[in-house]
Short mmCIF file of C-alpha atoms in Angstrom, two decimals:
data_model
loop_
_atom_site.label_atom_id
_atom_site.label_comp_id
_atom_site.label_asym_id
_atom_site.label_seq_id
_atom_site.Cartn_x
_atom_site.Cartn_y
_atom_site.Cartn_z
CA VAL F 983 30.25 36.11 32.00
CA ARG F 984 28.24 33.86 29.98
CA ARG F 985 24.85 34.35 27.92
CA GLY F 986 21.87 34.50 30.66
CA ALA F 987 23.99 35.73 33.48
CA ARG F 988 24.78 39.41 32.40
CA CYS F 989 23.90 42.58 34.53
CA GLY F 990 23.21 44.74 31.20
CA ARG F 991 19.72 45.01 32.11
CA VAL F 992 19.51 45.80 35.74
CA TRP F 993 16.43 48.22 36.45
CA ARG F 994 17.06 51.43 37.40
CA PRO F 995 14.34 53.93 37.90
CA ARG F 996 14.28 56.27 34.93
CA ALA F 997 13.21 59.75 34.99
CA VAL F 998 11.28 61.62 32.14
CA GLY F 999 11.01 64.89 32.40
CA GLY F 1000 12.28 64.92 35.72
CA ALA F 1001 9.58 63.03 36.97
CA MET F 1002 9.64 58.85 38.09
CA PRO F 1003 7.69 56.25 35.33
CA LEU F 1004 3.83 56.86 36.24
CA SER F 1005 3.79 53.04 37.19
CA PHE F 1006 6.26 54.05 40.07
CA TRP F 1007 4.10 56.21 41.71
CA ALA F 1008 1.38 53.18 42.43
CA ILE F 1009 3.76 52.26 45.34
CA PRO F 1010 3.04 55.49 47.53
CA ALA F 1011 -0.35 55.83 45.78
CA THR F 1012 -1.54 52.27 47.17
CA PHE F 1013 0.11 52.94 50.43
CA ALA F 1014 -1.74 55.87 51.05
CA SER F 1015 -5.17 54.78 49.59
CA CYS F 1016 -4.85 51.64 52.32
CA SER F 1017 -3.98 53.94 54.85
CA ILE F 1018 -6.93 56.12 54.25
CA LEU F 1019 -9.37 53.32 54.01
CA PHE F 1020 -8.53 51.75 57.22
CA GLN F 1021 -8.59 55.19 58.66
CA VAL F 1022 -12.12 55.69 57.12
CA LEU F 1023 -13.37 52.47 58.58
CA CYS F 1024 -11.80 52.79 61.74
CA HIS F 1025 -13.24 56.26 62.78
CA ARG F 1026 -15.95 56.46 60.45
CA SER F 1027 -17.70 53.23 60.22
CA GLY F 1028 -16.84 52.22 63.63
CA PHE F 1029 -15.01 49.07 62.79
CA GLN F 1030 -12.44 47.85 65.47
CA ALA F 1031 -9.01 47.93 64.08
CA GLU F 1032 -8.97 44.07 63.30
CA LEU F 1033 -11.69 44.38 61.20
CA SER F 1034 -10.91 47.67 59.41
CA CYS F 1035 -7.60 45.88 58.62
CA SER F 1036 -9.61 42.62 57.42
CA ARG F 1037 -11.75 44.89 54.91
CA VAL F 1038 -8.64 46.66 53.54
CA SER F 1039 -7.06 43.19 52.75
CA LEU F 1040 -10.13 42.15 51.04
CA VAL F 1041 -9.93 45.03 49.08
CA HIS F 1042 -6.76 44.53 48.06
CA HIS F 1043 -7.12 40.51 47.31
CA VAL F 1044 -9.90 41.11 44.92
CA LEU F 1045 -8.38 43.99 42.91
CA ALA F 1046 -5.09 41.83 42.81
CA THR F 1047 -6.82 38.66 41.49
CA ILE F 1048 -8.91 40.77 38.78
CA PHE F 1049 -5.93 42.40 37.75
CA GLY F 1050 -3.68 39.17 38.33
CA LEU F 1051 -5.66 37.31 35.88
CA LEU F 1052 -5.91 40.18 33.41
CA VAL F 1053 -2.33 40.51 33.12
CA HIS F 1054 -1.73 36.79 32.85
CA TYR F 1055 -4.07 36.91 29.94
CA ARG F 1056 -2.72 39.74 28.26
CA TYR F 1057 0.40 38.13 27.74
CA SER F 1058 -0.61 34.34 27.82
CA GLU F 1059 1.79 33.35 25.24
CA SER F 1060 4.66 34.37 27.13
CA VAL F 1061 3.28 33.03 30.36
CA LYS F 1062 3.18 29.24 28.42
CA THR F 1063 6.92 29.78 27.68
CA ASP F 1064 8.91 29.21 30.99
CA ASP F 1065 12.04 31.48 29.70
CA ALA F 1066 10.38 34.23 28.77
CA ALA F 1067 7.87 34.36 31.49
CA LEU F 1068 10.91 34.26 33.78
CA TYR F 1069 13.47 36.17 32.35
CA ALA F 1070 12.20 38.33 29.48
CA PRO F 1071 12.75 41.98 30.70
CA SER F 1072 10.09 43.08 33.05
CA SER F 1073 10.28 46.39 31.12
CA ASP F 1074 8.15 44.36 28.14
CA PHE F 1075 5.10 44.02 30.13
CA HIS F 1076 3.90 47.39 31.48
CA GLY F 1077 0.79 45.74 33.18
CA ALA F 1078 2.76 43.25 35.00
CA VAL F 1079 5.25 46.11 36.18
CA LEU F 1080 2.10 48.37 37.49
CA LEU F 1081 0.50 45.15 39.29
CA GLN F 1082 4.24 44.71 40.84
CA HIS F 1083 3.93 48.24 42.13
CA PHE F 1084 0.40 47.70 43.53
CA ASN F 1085 1.38 44.81 45.51
CA ILE F 1086 4.64 47.00 46.63
CA GLY F 1087 2.33 49.69 48.18
CA TYR F 1088 -0.35 47.30 49.89
CA PHE F 1089 2.69 44.79 51.26
CA LEU F 1090 4.55 47.73 52.91
CA TYR F 1091 1.38 49.15 54.12
CA ASP F 1092 -0.07 46.15 55.95
CA THR F 1093 3.27 45.08 56.90
CA VAL F 1094 2.98 48.06 59.52
CA HIS F 1095 -0.31 46.04 60.83
CA VAL F 1096 1.59 42.72 61.09
CA ALA F 1097 4.47 44.02 62.85
CA VAL F 1098 1.76 45.58 65.10
CA TRP F 1099 -0.62 42.50 66.00
CA ASP F 1100 -0.40 40.09 63.81
CA GLN F 1101 3.20 38.60 63.56
CA ARG F 1102 1.94 35.55 62.02
CA TRP F 1103 1.85 36.69 58.70
CA MET F 1104 5.52 38.53 59.03
CA VAL F 1105 7.23 35.70 56.95
CA HIS F 1106 4.60 35.45 54.21
CA HIS F 1107 4.97 39.28 53.66
CA LEU F 1108 8.84 39.70 53.62
CA VAL F 1109 8.52 36.90 51.37
CA ALA F 1110 6.43 38.62 48.99
CA ILE F 1111 8.22 41.82 49.21
CA ALA F 1112 11.67 40.33 48.48
CA GLY F 1113 10.27 38.53 45.31
CA TYR F 1114 8.58 42.06 44.41
CA THR F 1115 11.95 44.17 45.21
CA SER F 1116 14.35 41.60 43.39
CA SER F 1117 12.17 41.21 40.64
CA GLU F 1118 12.28 45.38 40.12
CA VAL F 1119 16.46 44.97 40.89
CA ALA F 1120 16.66 42.69 38.25
CA ASN F 1121 14.32 43.98 35.46
CA VAL F 1122 12.87 40.18 35.22
CA TYR F 1123 10.27 38.07 36.73
CA ALA F 1124 7.29 40.72 37.00
CA LEU F 1125 5.04 38.08 34.37
CA ALA F 1126 5.94 35.47 36.55
CA ASN F 1127 5.01 37.39 39.61
CA ALA F 1128 1.81 38.42 38.18
CA VAL F 1129 0.97 34.94 37.66
CA ASN F 1130 2.17 34.37 41.90
CA THR F 1131 0.15 37.38 42.57
CA TRP F 1132 -3.79 35.95 41.29
CA ILE F 1133 -2.94 32.45 42.67
CA THR F 1134 -1.81 33.52 46.27
CA GLU F 1135 -4.05 35.97 46.14
CA ILE F 1136 -7.25 34.36 45.27
CA GLY F 1137 -6.45 32.03 48.16
CA SER F 1138 -6.56 35.16 50.43
CA LEU F 1139 -9.82 36.17 48.74
CA MET F 1140 -11.21 32.48 50.43
CA TYR F 1141 -9.84 33.20 53.45
CA SER F 1142 -10.74 36.75 53.75
CA THR F 1143 -14.59 35.53 52.67
CA TYR F 1144 -14.32 33.00 55.54
CA LEU F 1145 -13.32 35.52 58.20
CA ILE F 1146 -16.64 37.96 56.86
CA ARG F 1147 -18.83 35.17 56.87
CA ARG F 1148 -18.00 32.25 59.74
CA THR F 1149 -20.10 29.32 59.01
CA GLU F 1150 -19.37 25.54 59.43
CA ALA F 1151 -20.13 25.36 55.35
CA SER F 1152 -17.91 28.30 54.53
CA TYR F 1153 -15.07 26.91 56.41
CA VAL F 1154 -15.29 23.53 54.75
CA ALA F 1155 -15.84 25.03 51.54
CA PHE F 1156 -12.60 27.44 51.96
CA CYS F 1157 -10.65 24.58 53.04
CA VAL F 1158 -11.38 22.16 49.84
CA MET F 1159 -11.30 25.48 47.57
CA TYR F 1160 -7.99 26.62 49.06
CA THR F 1161 -6.41 23.20 48.95
CA ALA F 1162 -7.20 22.47 45.55
CA SER F 1163 -5.60 26.31 44.52
CA ARG F 1164 -2.59 25.49 46.13
CA ILE F 1165 -1.92 22.15 44.28
CA TYR F 1166 -2.49 24.28 41.32
CA PHE F 1167 -0.17 26.76 42.90
CA ALA F 1168 2.48 23.77 43.19
CA VAL F 1169 1.96 22.87 39.71
CA TRP F 1170 2.65 26.22 38.63
CA SER F 1171 5.99 26.16 41.09
CA LEU F 1172 7.64 23.67 39.44
CA LYS F 1173 7.31 25.18 36.13
CA VAL F 1174 8.90 28.01 37.61
CA LEU F 1175 11.77 25.71 39.05
CA ARG F 1176 12.45 24.03 35.83
CA GLY F 1177 12.61 27.57 33.88
CA ALA F 1178 15.41 28.63 36.60
CA TRP F 1179 17.23 25.43 36.41
CA ASN F 1180 16.93 25.92 32.99
CA ALA F 1181 18.62 29.21 33.17
CA VAL F 1182 21.33 28.35 35.64
CA GLN F 1183 22.34 25.96 32.60
CA GLY F 1184 22.80 28.78 30.45
CA ARG F 1185 19.49 27.81 27.98
CA SER F 1186 17.81 31.37 28.60
CA GLN F 1187 17.66 33.36 25.77
CA PHE F 1188 17.33 36.61 27.84
CA ASP F 1189 20.04 38.81 29.76
CA PHE F 1190 20.06 38.87 33.48
CA PRO F 1191 22.02 39.34 36.73
CA ALA F 1192 23.85 35.91 37.67
CA TRP F 1193 21.86 35.71 41.12
CA ALA F 1194 18.79 36.24 39.61
CA PRO F 1195 18.17 32.19 38.86
CA TYR F 1196 18.72 31.35 42.29
CA CYS F 1197 16.46 34.31 43.59
CA THR F 1198 13.86 32.95 41.75
CA PHE F 1199 14.41 29.45 43.20
CA LEU F 1200 14.84 30.32 46.63
CA LEU F 1201 11.64 33.05 46.86
CA GLN F 1202 9.12 30.53 44.78
CA VAL F 1203 9.99 27.77 47.47
CA SER F 1204 9.78 30.21 50.19
CA LEU F 1205 6.42 31.08 48.73
CA LEU F 1206 5.27 27.73 48.08
CA SER F 1207 6.20 26.38 51.36
CA VAL F 1208 4.10 29.02 53.38
CA ASN F 1209 1.12 28.46 51.47
CA VAL F 1210 1.43 24.58 51.65
CA ALA F 1211 1.66 25.49 55.59
CA PHE F 1212 -1.08 27.21 55.70
CA ALA F 1213 -3.19 24.86 53.80
CA ALA F 1214 -1.71 22.17 56.03
CA THR F 1215 -2.74 23.68 58.90
CA HIS F 1216 -6.43 23.99 58.26
CA CYS F 1217 -6.82 20.87 57.04
CA ARG F 1218 -5.45 19.48 60.22
CA LYS F 1219 -8.53 21.63 61.46
CA LEU F 1220 -10.87 20.21 59.34
CA TRP F 1221 -9.80 16.55 60.48
CA ARG F 1222 -10.04 17.41 63.84
CA ARG F 1223 -13.59 18.92 63.65
CA TYR F 1224 -15.10 16.21 61.25
CA VAL F 1225 -12.86 12.99 62.19
CA ARG F 1226 -12.06 13.39 65.48
CA GLY F 1227 -15.27 15.09 66.88
CA GLY F 1228 -14.06 15.65 70.43
CA ASP F 1229 -11.56 18.15 69.38
CA GLY F 1230 -14.09 20.25 67.15
CA ALA F 1231 -14.52 22.90 69.92
CA LYS F 1232 -10.85 23.35 70.06
CA ALA F 1233 -10.12 23.41 66.24
CA ARG F 1234 -13.19 26.27 65.97
CA LYS F 1235 -11.63 28.36 68.44
CA GLU F 1236 -8.23 28.14 66.77
CA ASP F 1237 -9.42 29.74 63.66
#
């Protein structure tokens, strides 16, 4: 077994005084908090289920974006280095691990809603959960996931804002800003893929499971593909709405 492919640092939950690490409890805490907020919005505020779900998602988008940016800033020197961002032990980046647990809790909660009435997001959620859980198992990639988080969540924040304020101007602003952010995401993804390639070639200074670089490649490409497909869908709608004026009403119905 060569350097950069050993399994000596596989993640395992560590008990401290018989208890799980504090950050781990962010998973059930986030799941419960999102579920309670959904119920409050449904039964106390009188919102319909779909609107309540979108409000909970908006709260997550805001918190995850802010948290992800803070983690990026806190560990900016490591983010600049492909190898450290991807394959340095996640346990070295406590903020990134906490953010990851927060996201796992949210996506587990929201997958319930997606399974019931909005299955078009199922692939996106499964890719996200797979990325976070594989990072947990290998004890790597949490920092890169934090960067993935703020980039993708800021796009989701744009979309949620548009859904709350459905105007022509807000739709155009969403399409332009979302597309620009996906271009940045593509640039970041190329950096991730380069780091994964270097790891496969044995040029990493860190230890990780032999499958980790391949998982990194597959999940990053999947996440990028989902985001690019979503951007392309709305760019086509924008094209039909403003360039092919005859299809404008149909495009508005599809939003």
